[in-house]
Coordinates of C-alpha atoms in Angstrom, one line a residue:
M1 CA -0.1 0.1 0.0
R2 CA 1.2 3.6 -0.4
E3 CA 2.3 6.0 2.0
A4 CA -0.7 8.3 4.0
G5 CA -1.6 11.1 1.8
V6 CA -0.7 9.5 -1.4
A7 CA -3.5 8.5 -3.7
V8 CA -4.0 4.9 -4.4
I9 CA -4.9 4.2 -7.9
V10 CA -6.2 0.8 -9.3
G11 CA -6.0 0.2 -13.0
V12 CA -8.3 -1.8 -15.2
H13 CA -6.9 -3.1 -18.4
G14 CA -8.3 -3.5 -21.9
I15 CA -8.4 -5.9 -24.8
G16 CA -5.4 -7.9 -25.8
K17 CA -3.8 -8.5 -22.7
Y18 CA -3.6 -12.4 -22.6
D19 CA 0.2 -12.3 -23.5
Y20 CA 1.1 -11.0 -20.1
F21 CA -0.8 -14.2 -18.9
Q22 CA 1.3 -16.6 -20.9
E23 CA 4.5 -14.7 -20.2
A24 CA 4.3 -14.7 -16.5
G25 CA 2.4 -17.8 -15.9
S26 CA -0.2 -16.5 -13.6
A27 CA -2.8 -13.7 -13.3
A28 CA -0.9 -12.1 -10.5
G29 CA 2.2 -12.0 -12.5
A30 CA 0.6 -10.8 -15.4
A31 CA -0.9 -8.0 -13.1
E32 CA 2.3 -7.1 -11.6
A33 CA 3.9 -6.8 -15.1
M34 CA 1.3 -4.5 -16.4
R35 CA 1.5 -2.3 -13.2
V36 CA 5.1 -1.6 -13.8
K37 CA 4.3 -0.4 -17.4
W38 CA 1.3 1.5 -16.3
D39 CA 3.3 3.2 -13.7
R40 CA 5.8 4.3 -16.2
Y41 CA 3.2 5.6 -18.8
L42 CA 1.2 7.6 -16.3
H43 CA 4.9 8.9 -14.9
A44 CA 5.2 10.8 -18.3
A45 CA 1.8 12.1 -18.1
L46 CA 2.4 13.8 -14.8
G47 CA 5.6 15.3 -15.9
G48 CA 7.7 13.1 -13.5
K49 CA 5.8 14.3 -10.3
G50 CA 6.0 11.9 -7.4
D51 CA 8.2 8.8 -7.0
G52 CA 6.9 7.2 -10.1
H53 CA 4.6 4.5 -8.3
Y54 CA 1.1 5.3 -8.9
F55 CA -0.8 2.2 -9.1
S56 CA -1.2 -0.3 -6.4
E57 CA -2.5 -2.9 -8.7
I58 CA -4.0 -3.8 -11.9
A59 CA -7.3 -5.9 -12.0
Y60 CA -6.2 -8.6 -14.6
F61 CA -9.1 -10.6 -16.2
S62 CA -7.9 -11.3 -19.7
H63 CA -7.2 -15.1 -19.0
L64 CA -10.8 -15.5 -18.1
L65 CA -12.1 -14.5 -21.6
R66 CA -9.9 -17.3 -23.1
D67 CA -9.8 -21.0 -23.6
G68 CA -5.9 -21.2 -23.6
E69 CA -5.1 -20.1 -27.2
A70 CA -2.3 -17.9 -27.7
R71 CA -4.1 -15.0 -29.7
A72 CA -7.4 -14.1 -30.7
R73 CA -9.0 -16.1 -33.6
S74 CA -8.9 -14.7 -37.1
L75 CA -12.1 -12.9 -38.3
A76 CA -13.0 -15.5 -40.7
A77 CA -12.8 -18.2 -37.8
M78 CA -14.9 -16.1 -35.4
D79 CA -18.0 -17.8 -33.8
A80 CA -21.6 -16.5 -34.3
P81 CA -21.6 -13.8 -31.1
A82 CA -18.2 -12.5 -32.1
Q83 CA -19.1 -12.2 -35.8
Q84 CA -22.4 -10.3 -34.6
V85 CA -20.1 -8.0 -32.5
L86 CA -17.9 -7.2 -35.5
L87 CA -20.8 -6.5 -37.5
E88 CA -22.5 -4.2 -35.2
W89 CA -18.9 -2.3 -34.5
A90 CA -18.7 -2.0 -38.3
R91 CA -22.0 -0.3 -38.7
N92 CA -21.0 2.0 -35.9
R93 CA -18.1 2.8 -38.0
G94 CA -20.2 3.6 -41.1
L95 CA -19.2 0.1 -42.7
G96 CA -21.5 -2.5 -44.0
E97 CA -24.6 -0.5 -44.2
Q98 CA -25.6 -2.4 -47.5
V99 CA -24.3 -5.8 -46.6
T100 CA -26.8 -8.5 -46.0
G101 CA -26.6 -12.3 -45.9
A102 CA -24.7 -14.6 -43.7
L103 CA -22.1 -13.5 -41.0
R104 CA -19.4 -15.4 -42.6
A105 CA -20.0 -13.6 -45.8
F106 CA -19.9 -10.2 -44.0
T107 CA -16.8 -11.0 -42.3
G108 CA -15.0 -12.0 -45.6
W109 CA -16.1 -8.5 -47.2
L110 CA -15.1 -6.8 -43.8
L111 CA -11.6 -8.3 -44.1
T112 CA -10.9 -6.7 -47.5
A113 CA -12.7 -3.2 -46.5
L114 CA -10.7 -2.5 -43.4
D115 CA -7.2 -1.1 -43.1
A116 CA -4.5 -3.1 -41.3
R117 CA -4.9 -1.3 -37.9
S118 CA -8.6 -1.8 -38.0
T119 CA -8.2 -5.5 -38.9
A120 CA -5.6 -6.3 -36.0
F121 CA -8.0 -4.3 -33.6
A122 CA -11.1 -6.2 -34.7
E123 CA -9.3 -9.5 -34.0
L124 CA -9.0 -8.6 -30.6
F125 CA -12.0 -6.8 -29.9
A126 CA -14.9 -8.7 -31.3
P127 CA -14.0 -12.2 -29.6
E128 CA -13.2 -10.6 -26.1
V129 CA -16.3 -8.5 -26.0
A130 CA -18.4 -11.2 -27.2
A131 CA -17.0 -13.5 -24.6
Y132 CA -17.6 -11.0 -21.8
L133 CA -21.2 -9.9 -23.1
T134 CA -22.4 -13.3 -24.1
D135 CA -21.0 -15.8 -21.4
V136 CA -22.8 -15.3 -18.3
A137 CA -20.1 -17.4 -16.3
R138 CA -17.2 -15.4 -17.7
R139 CA -18.6 -12.2 -17.5
E140 CA -19.3 -12.9 -13.7
R141 CA -15.6 -14.0 -13.0
C142 CA -14.2 -10.9 -14.8
R143 CA -16.5 -8.7 -12.3
Q144 CA -15.5 -10.6 -9.5
A145 CA -11.8 -10.2 -10.4
V146 CA -12.3 -6.3 -10.7
A147 CA -14.4 -5.8 -7.3
E148 CA -11.7 -8.1 -5.6
T149 CA -9.0 -6.0 -6.6
V150 CA -10.9 -2.7 -5.6
R151 CA -11.9 -3.9 -2.6
R152 CA -8.4 -5.3 -1.4
N153 CA -6.8 -1.8 -2.3
R154 CA -9.6 0.8 -1.3
P155 CA -8.4 3.2 -4.0
K156 CA -9.5 6.7 -4.3
V157 CA -9.1 6.5 -8.3
V158 CA -9.9 3.8 -10.7
I159 CA -8.5 4.1 -14.2
A160 CA -10.2 1.8 -16.9
H161 CA -9.1 1.4 -20.3
S162 CA -11.1 0.0 -23.3
L163 CA -13.0 -3.1 -22.4
G164 CA -11.9 -2.5 -18.9
S165 CA -14.3 0.5 -18.4
V166 CA -17.1 -1.9 -19.4
V167 CA -16.2 -4.4 -16.8
T168 CA -15.4 -1.7 -14.3
Y169 CA -18.7 0.0 -14.9
E170 CA -20.8 -3.1 -14.1
T171 CA -18.6 -4.1 -11.5
L172 CA -19.3 -0.8 -9.5
W173 CA -23.0 -1.3 -10.0
A174 CA -23.0 -4.8 -8.9
N175 CA -21.3 -3.9 -5.8
P176 CA -22.4 -0.6 -4.2
D177 CA -20.2 -1.1 -1.1
L178 CA -17.4 -0.1 -3.5
R179 CA -16.8 3.6 -3.1
I180 CA -14.2 5.6 -5.2
E181 CA -13.6 9.5 -5.5
L182 CA -12.6 9.4 -9.1
L183 CA -13.4 7.1 -12.1
I184 CA -11.4 7.7 -15.4
T185 CA -12.5 5.9 -18.6
L186 CA -10.2 5.8 -21.4
G187 CA -10.9 4.8 -24.9
S188 CA -14.3 3.4 -23.6
P189 CA -16.8 1.5 -25.9
L190 CA -19.5 1.9 -23.2
G191 CA -21.6 3.9 -25.4
M192 CA -21.3 1.6 -28.6
R193 CA -25.0 1.1 -29.8
N194 CA -25.9 -2.5 -30.6
V195 CA -22.8 -3.9 -29.2
V196 CA -22.3 -2.9 -25.6
F197 CA -24.6 0.1 -24.5
E198 CA -28.1 -2.1 -24.8
R199 CA -26.3 -5.1 -23.2
L200 CA -24.9 -3.4 -20.2
L201 CA -25.8 -4.4 -16.6
P202 CA -28.0 -2.7 -15.3
A203 CA -29.7 -2.2 -18.6
P204 CA -30.1 1.5 -19.5
I205 CA -33.5 3.1 -18.8
N206 CA -35.1 5.3 -21.6
G207 CA -31.9 5.2 -23.4
R208 CA -29.6 6.4 -20.8
G209 CA -27.2 4.8 -18.4
E210 CA -26.1 6.5 -15.1
R211 CA -22.8 6.9 -13.2
P212 CA -22.5 4.0 -10.8
P213 CA -23.7 5.2 -7.1
G214 CA -20.3 4.4 -5.6
V215 CA -18.3 7.0 -7.7
A216 CA -18.0 10.4 -6.7
R217 CA -16.5 11.9 -10.0
W218 CA -16.4 10.4 -13.7
V219 CA -14.0 11.6 -16.2
N220 CA -14.1 10.1 -19.6
I221 CA -11.0 10.7 -22.0
A222 CA -11.2 9.6 -25.7
D223 CA -9.0 9.9 -28.7
K224 CA -10.9 11.3 -31.8
D225 CA -10.1 8.5 -34.0
D226 CA -10.3 5.7 -31.5
I227 CA -12.3 3.1 -33.3
A228 CA -13.3 1.4 -29.9
A229 CA -14.5 4.7 -28.4
I230 CA -17.8 5.1 -30.5
P231 CA -19.1 7.4 -29.7
P232 CA -16.1 9.3 -28.1
G233 CA -18.2 11.2 -25.6
L234 CA -20.2 9.4 -23.1
G235 CA -22.4 12.4 -21.8
G236 CA -24.9 11.8 -24.4
C237 CA -25.7 8.4 -23.3
F238 CA -25.0 8.5 -19.5
T239 CA -26.1 10.7 -16.6
G240 CA -23.3 11.7 -14.2
V241 CA -20.1 12.2 -16.5
D242 CA -18.6 15.2 -15.0
A243 CA -16.0 15.9 -17.7
E244 CA -15.0 14.6 -21.0
E245 CA -11.8 15.1 -22.9
L246 CA -11.2 14.6 -26.6
V247 CA -7.7 14.2 -27.3
N248 CA -5.5 13.3 -30.4
L249 CA -3.2 10.6 -29.3
D250 CA -1.6 9.3 -32.5
W251 CA -3.0 8.7 -35.9
L252 CA -1.7 5.2 -35.9
D253 CA -1.7 4.4 -32.1
F254 CA -5.1 5.8 -31.2
H255 CA -6.1 3.3 -28.5
T256 CA -3.1 1.7 -26.4
A257 CA -3.0 2.4 -22.7
E258 CA 0.4 3.7 -23.2
K259 CA -0.8 6.5 -25.2
Y260 CA -3.7 7.1 -23.3
L261 CA -1.8 7.0 -19.7
G262 CA 0.8 9.2 -21.1
C263 CA -1.7 11.8 -22.3
P264 CA -1.5 15.2 -20.5
A265 CA -5.3 15.4 -20.2
L266 CA -4.9 13.2 -17.2
D267 CA -2.8 15.5 -15.1
P268 CA -5.3 18.2 -14.2
H269 CA -7.8 15.3 -13.0
L270 CA -5.3 13.3 -11.1
R271 CA -3.4 16.4 -9.6
P272 CA -5.9 16.7 -6.5
F273 CA -4.7 13.2 -5.5
L274 CA -1.0 13.6 -5.8
A275 CA -0.7 16.2 -3.2

Protein backbone atom coordinates (compact mmCIF):
# COMPACT_ATOMS: atom_id res chain seq x y z
CA MET A 1 0.00 0.00 0.00
CA ARG A 2 1.06 3.59 -0.59
CA GLU A 3 2.13 5.99 2.14
CA ALA A 4 -0.58 8.00 3.87
CA GLY A 5 -1.64 11.07 1.95
CA VAL A 6 -0.67 9.66 -1.46
CA ALA A 7 -3.32 8.42 -3.85
CA VAL A 8 -3.90 4.76 -4.40
CA ILE A 9 -4.89 4.06 -8.00
CA VAL A 10 -6.24 0.78 -9.33
CA GLY A 11 -6.03 0.15 -13.06
CA VAL A 12 -8.31 -2.06 -15.12
CA HIS A 13 -6.89 -3.17 -18.46
CA GLY A 14 -8.54 -3.51 -21.86
CA ILE A 15 -8.44 -5.94 -24.76
CA GLY A 16 -5.51 -8.02 -25.97
CA LYS A 17 -3.66 -8.60 -22.69
CA TYR A 18 -3.56 -12.41 -22.67
CA ASP A 19 0.13 -12.41 -23.63
CA TYR A 20 0.95 -11.07 -20.16
CA PHE A 21 -0.65 -14.14 -18.62
CA GLN A 22 1.30 -16.47 -20.93
CA GLU A 23 4.60 -14.78 -20.18
CA ALA A 24 4.10 -14.54 -16.42
CA GLY A 25 2.36 -17.89 -15.94
CA SER A 26 -0.21 -16.45 -13.54
CA ALA A 27 -2.80 -13.70 -13.25
CA ALA A 28 -0.86 -12.14 -10.38
CA GLY A 29 2.33 -12.09 -12.43
CA ALA A 30 0.50 -10.59 -15.39
CA ALA A 31 -1.03 -7.91 -13.18
CA GLU A 32 2.35 -6.97 -11.71
CA ALA A 33 4.01 -6.77 -15.13
CA MET A 34 1.26 -4.45 -16.29
CA ARG A 35 1.46 -2.35 -13.12
CA VAL A 36 5.13 -1.61 -13.74
CA LYS A 37 4.38 -0.48 -17.31
CA TRP A 38 1.33 1.56 -16.35
CA ASP A 39 3.34 3.36 -13.67
CA ARG A 40 5.92 4.29 -16.27
CA TYR A 41 3.32 5.50 -18.76
CA LEU A 42 1.51 7.62 -16.18
CA HIS A 43 4.75 9.06 -14.82
CA ALA A 44 5.32 10.64 -18.24
CA ALA A 45 1.84 12.16 -18.30
CA LEU A 46 2.32 13.70 -14.88
CA GLY A 47 5.59 15.32 -15.85
CA GLY A 48 7.66 13.17 -13.54
CA LYS A 49 5.83 14.29 -10.40
CA GLY A 50 5.84 11.89 -7.48
CA ASP A 51 7.98 8.81 -6.93
CA GLY A 52 6.84 7.06 -10.10
CA HIS A 53 4.67 4.54 -8.24
CA TYR A 54 1.01 5.40 -8.75
CA PHE A 55 -0.86 2.13 -9.27
CA SER A 56 -1.26 -0.18 -6.33
CA GLU A 57 -2.51 -2.99 -8.58
CA ILE A 58 -3.95 -3.75 -12.01
CA ALA A 59 -7.17 -5.76 -11.99
CA TYR A 60 -6.37 -8.56 -14.42
CA PHE A 61 -9.05 -10.60 -16.18
CA SER A 62 -7.87 -11.35 -19.73
CA HIS A 63 -7.22 -15.03 -18.98
CA LEU A 64 -10.86 -15.41 -17.95
CA LEU A 65 -12.01 -14.59 -21.50
CA ARG A 66 -9.81 -17.18 -23.21
CA ASP A 67 -9.71 -20.95 -23.55
CA GLY A 68 -5.95 -21.13 -23.60
CA GLU A 69 -5.20 -20.07 -27.18
CA ALA A 70 -2.21 -17.84 -27.64
CA ARG A 71 -3.96 -15.22 -29.71
CA ALA A 72 -7.46 -14.23 -30.68
CA ARG A 73 -8.96 -16.15 -33.58
CA SER A 74 -8.91 -14.75 -37.09
CA LEU A 75 -11.96 -12.88 -38.31
CA ALA A 76 -12.96 -15.70 -40.64
CA ALA A 77 -12.91 -18.24 -37.80
CA MET A 78 -14.97 -16.21 -35.33
CA ASP A 79 -18.03 -17.83 -33.85
CA ALA A 80 -21.47 -16.28 -34.33
CA PRO A 81 -21.48 -14.03 -31.23
CA ALA A 82 -18.09 -12.56 -32.15
CA GLN A 83 -19.14 -12.08 -35.75
CA GLN A 84 -22.28 -10.30 -34.57
CA VAL A 85 -20.19 -7.95 -32.43
CA LEU A 86 -17.93 -7.34 -35.41
CA LEU A 87 -20.89 -6.59 -37.66
CA GLU A 88 -22.41 -4.08 -35.26
CA TRP A 89 -19.02 -2.50 -34.58
CA ALA A 90 -18.51 -2.03 -38.31
CA ARG A 91 -21.93 -0.42 -38.61
CA ASN A 92 -20.98 2.01 -35.84
CA ARG A 93 -17.98 2.94 -37.99
CA GLY A 94 -20.23 3.49 -41.02
CA LEU A 95 -19.17 0.27 -42.74
CA GLY A 96 -21.38 -2.50 -43.97
CA GLU A 97 -24.62 -0.60 -44.14
CA GLN A 98 -25.55 -2.28 -47.43
CA VAL A 99 -24.25 -5.73 -46.53
CA THR A 100 -26.79 -8.51 -46.22
CA GLY A 101 -26.54 -12.27 -45.95
CA ALA A 102 -24.70 -14.62 -43.64
CA LEU A 103 -22.33 -13.33 -40.99
CA ARG A 104 -19.44 -15.26 -42.48
CA ALA A 105 -19.99 -13.59 -45.84
CA PHE A 106 -19.95 -10.25 -44.06
CA THR A 107 -16.68 -10.97 -42.25
CA GLY A 108 -15.09 -12.01 -45.53
CA TRP A 109 -16.15 -8.70 -47.06
CA LEU A 110 -14.98 -6.80 -44.00
CA LEU A 111 -11.49 -8.29 -44.25
CA THR A 112 -11.07 -6.57 -47.59
CA ALA A 113 -12.74 -3.33 -46.47
CA LEU A 114 -10.67 -2.64 -43.36
CA ASP A 115 -7.15 -1.30 -43.24
CA ALA A 116 -4.45 -3.21 -41.36
CA ARG A 117 -4.82 -1.35 -38.08
CA SER A 118 -8.60 -1.86 -38.00
CA THR A 119 -8.30 -5.55 -38.87
CA ALA A 120 -5.77 -6.14 -36.09
CA PHE A 121 -8.00 -4.31 -33.63
CA ALA A 122 -11.11 -6.23 -34.69
CA GLU A 123 -9.34 -9.59 -34.22
CA LEU A 124 -8.94 -8.71 -30.55
CA PHE A 125 -12.01 -6.62 -29.89
CA ALA A 126 -14.81 -8.75 -31.29
CA PRO A 127 -13.98 -12.12 -29.64
CA GLU A 128 -13.16 -10.63 -26.24
CA VAL A 129 -16.18 -8.32 -26.12
CA ALA A 130 -18.42 -11.17 -27.28
CA ALA A 131 -16.98 -13.53 -24.68
CA TYR A 132 -17.64 -11.00 -21.94
CA LEU A 133 -21.13 -9.93 -23.00
CA THR A 134 -22.54 -13.31 -24.07
CA ASP A 135 -21.02 -15.76 -21.58
CA VAL A 136 -22.67 -15.29 -18.18
CA ALA A 137 -20.05 -17.27 -16.24
CA ARG A 138 -17.08 -15.47 -17.80
CA ARG A 139 -18.75 -12.11 -17.27
CA GLU A 140 -19.27 -12.80 -13.58
CA ARG A 141 -15.70 -14.04 -13.07
CA CYS A 142 -14.30 -10.89 -14.69
CA ARG A 143 -16.43 -8.68 -12.48
CA GLN A 144 -15.37 -10.64 -9.40
CA ALA A 145 -11.71 -10.15 -10.31
CA VAL A 146 -12.17 -6.39 -10.58
CA ALA A 147 -14.29 -6.19 -7.42
CA GLU A 148 -11.73 -8.15 -5.39
CA THR A 149 -8.91 -5.91 -6.59
CA VAL A 150 -10.78 -2.71 -5.75
CA ARG A 151 -11.92 -4.04 -2.38
CA ARG A 152 -8.41 -5.19 -1.50
CA ASN A 153 -6.76 -1.86 -2.37
CA ARG A 154 -9.53 0.60 -1.45
CA PRO A 155 -8.36 3.12 -4.05
CA LYS A 156 -9.41 6.71 -4.38
CA VAL A 157 -9.04 6.49 -8.16
CA VAL A 158 -9.81 3.78 -10.70
CA ILE A 159 -8.49 4.15 -14.24
CA ALA A 160 -10.18 1.77 -16.67
CA HIS A 161 -9.15 1.33 -20.29
CA SER A 162 -11.16 0.00 -23.23
CA LEU A 163 -13.16 -3.17 -22.39
CA GLY A 164 -11.96 -2.66 -18.81
CA SER A 165 -14.25 0.36 -18.57
CA VAL A 166 -17.23 -1.90 -19.32
CA VAL A 167 -16.17 -4.47 -16.72
CA THR A 168 -15.53 -1.70 -14.19
CA TYR A 169 -18.87 0.03 -14.82
CA GLU A 170 -20.79 -3.19 -14.26
CA THR A 171 -18.64 -4.18 -11.29
CA LEU A 172 -19.25 -0.90 -9.49
CA TRP A 173 -22.99 -1.19 -10.06
CA ALA A 174 -23.02 -4.80 -8.84
CA ASN A 175 -21.03 -3.93 -5.70
CA PRO A 176 -22.43 -0.68 -4.26
CA ASP A 177 -20.15 -1.02 -1.22
CA LEU A 178 -17.21 -0.12 -3.45
CA ARG A 179 -16.70 3.63 -3.13
CA ILE A 180 -14.20 5.63 -5.18
CA GLU A 181 -13.63 9.35 -5.54
CA LEU A 182 -12.71 9.33 -9.22
CA LEU A 183 -13.38 6.99 -12.14
CA ILE A 184 -11.41 7.72 -15.31
CA THR A 185 -12.45 5.83 -18.43
CA LEU A 186 -10.02 5.76 -21.35
CA GLY A 187 -10.99 4.79 -24.90
CA SER A 188 -14.27 3.41 -23.63
CA PRO A 189 -16.81 1.52 -25.79
CA LEU A 190 -19.51 1.94 -23.13
CA GLY A 191 -21.70 4.00 -25.46
CA MET A 192 -21.35 1.77 -28.52
CA ARG A 193 -24.86 1.05 -29.78
CA ASN A 194 -25.96 -2.53 -30.48
CA VAL A 195 -22.61 -3.82 -29.24
CA VAL A 196 -22.19 -2.74 -25.62
CA PHE A 197 -24.65 -0.05 -24.53
CA GLU A 198 -27.92 -1.99 -24.74
CA ARG A 199 -26.31 -5.07 -23.17
CA LEU A 200 -25.04 -3.35 -20.04
CA LEU A 201 -26.01 -4.53 -16.57
CA PRO A 202 -27.94 -2.71 -15.27
CA ALA A 203 -29.65 -1.96 -18.56
CA PRO A 204 -30.02 1.69 -19.57
CA ILE A 205 -33.41 3.21 -18.85
CA ASN A 206 -35.07 5.32 -21.54
CA GLY A 207 -31.87 5.27 -23.53
CA ARG A 208 -29.59 6.48 -20.73
CA GLY A 209 -27.21 4.82 -18.33
CA GLU A 210 -26.08 6.33 -15.04
CA ARG A 211 -22.87 6.84 -13.14
CA PRO A 212 -22.42 4.03 -10.61
CA PRO A 213 -23.64 5.18 -7.17
CA GLY A 214 -20.28 4.58 -5.46
CA VAL A 215 -18.43 6.92 -7.84
CA ALA A 216 -18.10 10.54 -6.75
CA ARG A 217 -16.73 11.86 -10.05
CA TRP A 218 -16.48 10.38 -13.56
CA VAL A 219 -14.08 11.63 -16.23
CA ASN A 220 -14.03 10.17 -19.74
CA ILE A 221 -11.09 10.62 -22.11
CA ALA A 222 -11.13 9.45 -25.73
CA ASP A 223 -9.03 9.93 -28.82
CA LYS A 224 -10.98 11.48 -31.68
CA ASP A 225 -9.98 8.59 -33.99
CA ASP A 226 -10.27 5.73 -31.50
CA ILE A 227 -12.25 2.99 -33.24
CA ALA A 228 -13.20 1.44 -29.88
CA ALA A 229 -14.58 4.67 -28.41
CA ILE A 230 -17.68 5.06 -30.56
CA PRO A 231 -19.03 7.56 -29.67
CA PRO A 232 -15.99 9.20 -28.05
CA GLY A 233 -18.19 11.21 -25.68
CA LEU A 234 -20.30 9.40 -23.10
CA GLY A 235 -22.30 12.36 -21.80
CA GLY A 236 -24.91 11.86 -24.49
CA CYS A 237 -25.87 8.43 -23.20
CA PHE A 238 -24.87 8.45 -19.52
CA THR A 239 -26.01 10.68 -16.68
CA GLY A 240 -23.24 11.68 -14.30
CA VAL A 241 -20.23 12.05 -16.59
CA ASP A 242 -18.60 15.07 -14.97
CA ALA A 243 -15.95 15.84 -17.58
CA GLU A 244 -15.05 14.76 -21.11
CA GLU A 245 -11.71 15.17 -22.82
CA LEU A 246 -11.40 14.64 -26.59
CA VAL A 247 -7.72 14.15 -27.36
CA ASN A 248 -5.49 13.49 -30.35
CA LEU A 249 -3.06 10.79 -29.29
CA ASP A 250 -1.67 9.42 -32.54
CA TRP A 251 -3.20 8.83 -35.96
CA LEU A 252 -1.95 5.23 -35.91
CA ASP A 253 -1.61 4.39 -32.22
CA PHE A 254 -5.02 5.66 -31.08
CA HIS A 255 -6.13 3.10 -28.50
CA THR A 256 -3.23 1.72 -26.48
CA ALA A 257 -2.98 2.16 -22.73
CA GLU A 258 0.51 3.58 -23.24
CA LYS A 259 -0.77 6.49 -25.29
CA TYR A 260 -3.75 7.16 -23.04
CA LEU A 261 -1.80 6.97 -19.78
CA GLY A 262 0.89 9.20 -21.24
CA CYS A 263 -1.66 11.82 -22.25
CA PRO A 264 -1.37 15.25 -20.52
CA ALA A 265 -5.18 15.38 -20.24
CA LEU A 266 -4.91 13.13 -17.18
CA ASP A 267 -2.84 15.61 -15.20
CA PRO A 268 -5.48 18.11 -14.01
CA HIS A 269 -7.87 15.33 -12.96
CA LEU A 270 -5.24 13.39 -10.99
CA ARG A 271 -3.36 16.37 -9.55
CA PRO A 272 -5.66 16.72 -6.48
CA PHE A 273 -4.88 13.13 -5.51
CA LEU A 274 -1.11 13.46 -5.74
CA ALA A 275 -0.57 16.18 -3.13
